Amino acid sequence: MSPKYVYFFGNGTAEGNATMKHRLGGKGANLAEMTNLGIPVPPGFTISTEVCDAYYKNNLQYPPGLEKDIEQNLSRLEKLMGKKLGDAENPLLVSVRSGAAASMPGMMDTVLNLGLNPDAVKGLIKKTGNERFAWDAYRRFITMFGDVVMGVERHDFEEVLDQYKKKARVKNDTDLNAEQLKNIVEDFKAIYKKKTKESFPNDPHAQLDKAIQAVFSSWNNPRAVKYRQLYEIKGLLGTAVNVQAMVFGNMGNHSATGVCFTRNPSTGENKFYGEFLINAQGEDVVAGIRTPEPITNLEKEMPVVYEQLVKYKNILEKHFRDVQDIEFTIEETKLYMLQTRTGKRTARAAVKFAVDMASENLIDKNIAITRVDPNQLDQLLHPTFDPKAKREVIAVGLPASPGAATGKVVFNAEDAEKLAEKHEKVILVRKETSPEDIGGMHVSKGILTTRGGMTSHAAVVARGMGKCCVAGCGSLNVDYKSQTFKVNGKIVKKGDYISIDGSTGEVMLGQVPTVEPKLSGDFATLMEWADAVRKLKVRTNGDTPEDAKRARELGAEGIGLCRTEHMFFGENRIDSVRQMIIAAPDVRNLKAKIANLEKELAKAANNRAGEIKKELTQTKNELKGPLSLYTSALRNLLPIQRRDFEQIFKAMDGLPVTIRLLDPPLHEFLPQEEYNQKDIAKKMKITLKEVQDKVSALHELNPMLGHRGCRLGVTYPEIYDMQVQAIIEAACAMKKKGITVYPEIMLPIISTEQEFIILKDAVHRVAKEVLQKKGMEIEYKVGTMIELPRAALIADKIAKHAEFFSFGTNDLTQMTFGFSRDDVGSFVPEYIEKGILEKDPFQILDQEGTGQLVEIGIKKGRTTRPDLKVGICGEHGGNPQTILFCHKIGMSYVSCSPFRVPIARLAAAQASLQQPVSKATV
């Protein structure tokens, strides 16, 4: 039996259903499902994604028998409709549309009104009695076929159309009469012939063949490939092709077309939302060529049709149990549903949809948790414009996608991408966006268009990306040639700053200040449900009391990484740090010399003793200067560090705080500029040359592998002693004030068991001295950061002494790959493009290599210490894919930046629902 490649739908029955998305694509599967539900859908057939897969695997050749299957299904469609493709009496017109299993709006190609030729136009006029409609359909078909199938630039056609409108002194396409449209068709054919070197095809079967091939080819067009990369869409066979009988919204004032959502995709409100255009085709709504009307106005224009539309949208939402994005056409007051799919939504709307639908018993709480993409929450966790700030509003458009964005104006996607590479914030300003702009839209902070409505390409894509967008801002006069826009007498040039408010539609000059978001209501409810099911704890990486407070408000259950070196860069402390570093090598060297001289003196003969004593006295005198500088610097830093820790303990009252002792190479703190070196020389009362010599002496060829982390603690023990003293003293001070403290002291860059033993003993010694002096007891832990492959491999030995592990996956990735994380930008993008790497391993944890070391470390550590608490504190800790991995391998917690905490909480809950059994020990 030959494989089935083509699936028919129509007249209340379909050969497919909604479960067949992998084979029929989302559009085809849902057309079949709507047909089976009895919803009015124009009949047609779907060519499966398996054909697309075979097409690319077989050197762009179709599988055997496909042409015959298409012909049979076309004949079936003609019989059902009582029309024939290309017929001069009663012509059948069809649409040819793409549709992959994952929604990719606007990324692949569509051809409408296919089947028109001079004979079919006459038949269409004869059948409908509407000459203007027939010629309008023909000019649309030539434009789409030329653009999509043959690669003729759309603007070549649009320029001619604009000339006709200008000559006729009309604004809209709908104001052109039949004779004008007929002339436009002839001009369009001439353009087609000039650009393609062939006449426009009159054979409708040849038209169909070419259109189907074009849709399959569009699977690998640059914008579709880019979209799949951006949204990590993988594992699909390709696109399906849907061939469907045309219904016409451009037959006059009793016809219309529109796009609607069963609930508001921006705010999440349970209100019917959408737009429509009278006497138009679907491309007019999406492309933003005319500004459409709100869907509620349809009730006044066509009350019976509106009532039917509301009925069907309710049926579809209840059936699919999710918000639907629906396309419809009204032909002479008869309603047809052309498409339904899960609606793209903002983060705010996604949260509200999930909570409301669970409250309505449409879904349960667990499904609600899985309905929100954790990464999407980022949209809710960033600033909005300060309502108290002055705003110079120069224009107001439609609030198409909420949020606040400030940036430099650019007028094309290429410039947006170039500036973004330089870490510039940009606002992409376009008359209307098209799928070719996808790369520029992705890197822009916001998008501003002069045309289009709430369901235009710009609006839909911006909402999906979580970008702020203002659409349909018609008062802006954009001039691409001069790279400016004019509005109300003001001229804004490329590179000027503007601010746009996607919640109000306001466009403002300059940079408007922002305020931090506050989360409550539906967000809090969803987070409460997530917290009830997740196994992983979520901590934050925080180095300041402000970080700690913000993270706690966002649900952090402790600090997983407090980087003490970040505390040293303040103006009132960096000088002391530099003084300590500059003096430290001399102190170390002179102490070593004194120790050696004392050994020599003990063994020396009488005739050598005097000479050694003299040198010993001289060396001790030499030590006094640098030792004084060293100890005074440590004395200055001690109370500063103590205050830092007190404030963090206070902010984290009752929660654990993991403090990493000083880690980075010492040279990072030293001044590199001469004017700074002069300043520190003056303060330390030493010469500029002495400072420069110290800077030079501390320079390392590979500092990331050099004198840092625990190596500093071993060679300069006074630094770690000072930090431990500050931690324990701060804990005592807070305990006296009724604050519950759980300090966890973390030793970095451990690679041997003996390193840990030496430093752990020093920690206990200092802590014991402080606690005895204070007469208090503090429960504290000493653990390590596993960030070297060797540490992971000997984790069982380290765990004999360490009370917790925290995996520093930034350094572990660096050491595992042998990549410098500061230099990977020069080659990793090419590695990803060539398929050598799937993702940047510094953004998403490499589970195959680095992840294996993490898993080995956990297993080995828990063989020695079964109750070992294990976390992750690299930037990976806020990535949902990494969080799922951490859950699977039994970690106790993840730690991430404050604004990623809610994302981690939701991702951890989804991981629990995906993998209910966890070995995590909390």
PDB file of C-alpha atoms in Angstrom, residues 809-825 827-828 837 839-846 874-876 879:
ATOM      1  CA  THR A 809      29.529  26.190  35.927  1.00  0.00           C
ATOM      2  CA  ASN A 810      30.940  29.338  34.305  1.00  0.00           C
ATOM      3  CA  ASP A 811      34.509  28.341  35.215  1.00  0.00           C
ATOM      4  CA  LEU A 812      33.760  24.627  34.928  1.00  0.00           C
ATOM      5  CA  THR A 813      32.610  25.176  31.336  1.00  0.00           C
ATOM      6  CA  GLN A 814      35.696  27.250  30.646  1.00  0.00           C
ATOM      7  CA  MET A 815      38.037  24.606  32.051  1.00  0.00           C
ATOM      8  CA  THR A 816      36.202  21.696  30.402  1.00  0.00           C
ATOM      9  CA  PHE A 817      36.168  23.161  26.898  1.00  0.00           C
ATOM     10  CA  GLY A 818      39.461  25.033  27.187  1.00  0.00           C
ATOM     11  CA  PHE A 819      37.522  28.130  26.040  1.00  0.00           C
ATOM     12  CA  SER A 820      38.155  31.592  27.450  1.00  0.00           C
ATOM     13  CA  ARG A 821      34.697  32.893  28.236  1.00  0.00           C
ATOM     14  CA  ASP A 822      35.896  36.421  27.408  1.00  0.00           C
ATOM     15  CA  ASP A 823      37.025  35.444  23.910  1.00  0.00           C
ATOM     16  CA  VAL A 824      34.464  32.895  22.700  1.00  0.00           C
ATOM     17  CA  GLY A 825      32.605  35.577  20.741  1.00  0.00           C
ATOM     18  CA  PHE A 827      34.528  31.820  17.067  1.00  0.00           C
ATOM     19  CA  VAL A 828      31.587  30.251  18.919  1.00  0.00           C
ATOM     20  CA  LEU A 837      28.102  23.347  18.869  1.00  0.00           C
ATOM     21  CA  LYS A 839      24.406  26.399  21.710  1.00  0.00           C
ATOM     22  CA  ASP A 840      26.859  28.739  23.358  1.00  0.00           C
ATOM     23  CA  PRO A 841      27.928  26.579  26.333  1.00  0.00           C
ATOM     24  CA  PHE A 842      28.247  29.674  28.526  1.00  0.00           C
ATOM     25  CA  GLN A 843      24.546  30.435  28.035  1.00  0.00           C
ATOM     26  CA  ILE A 844      23.073  26.928  28.149  1.00  0.00           C
ATOM     27  CA  LEU A 845      24.896  24.227  30.102  1.00  0.00           C
ATOM     28  CA  ASP A 846      26.654  21.625  27.956  1.00  0.00           C
ATOM     29  CA  GLY A 874      26.836  29.981  37.570  1.00  0.00           C
ATOM     30  CA  GLU A 875      24.651  32.036  35.222  1.00  0.00           C
ATOM     31  CA  HIS A 876      23.291  28.696  33.992  1.00  0.00           C
ATOM     32  CA  ASN A 879      18.211  28.864  32.429  1.00  0.00           C
TER      33      ASN A 879
END
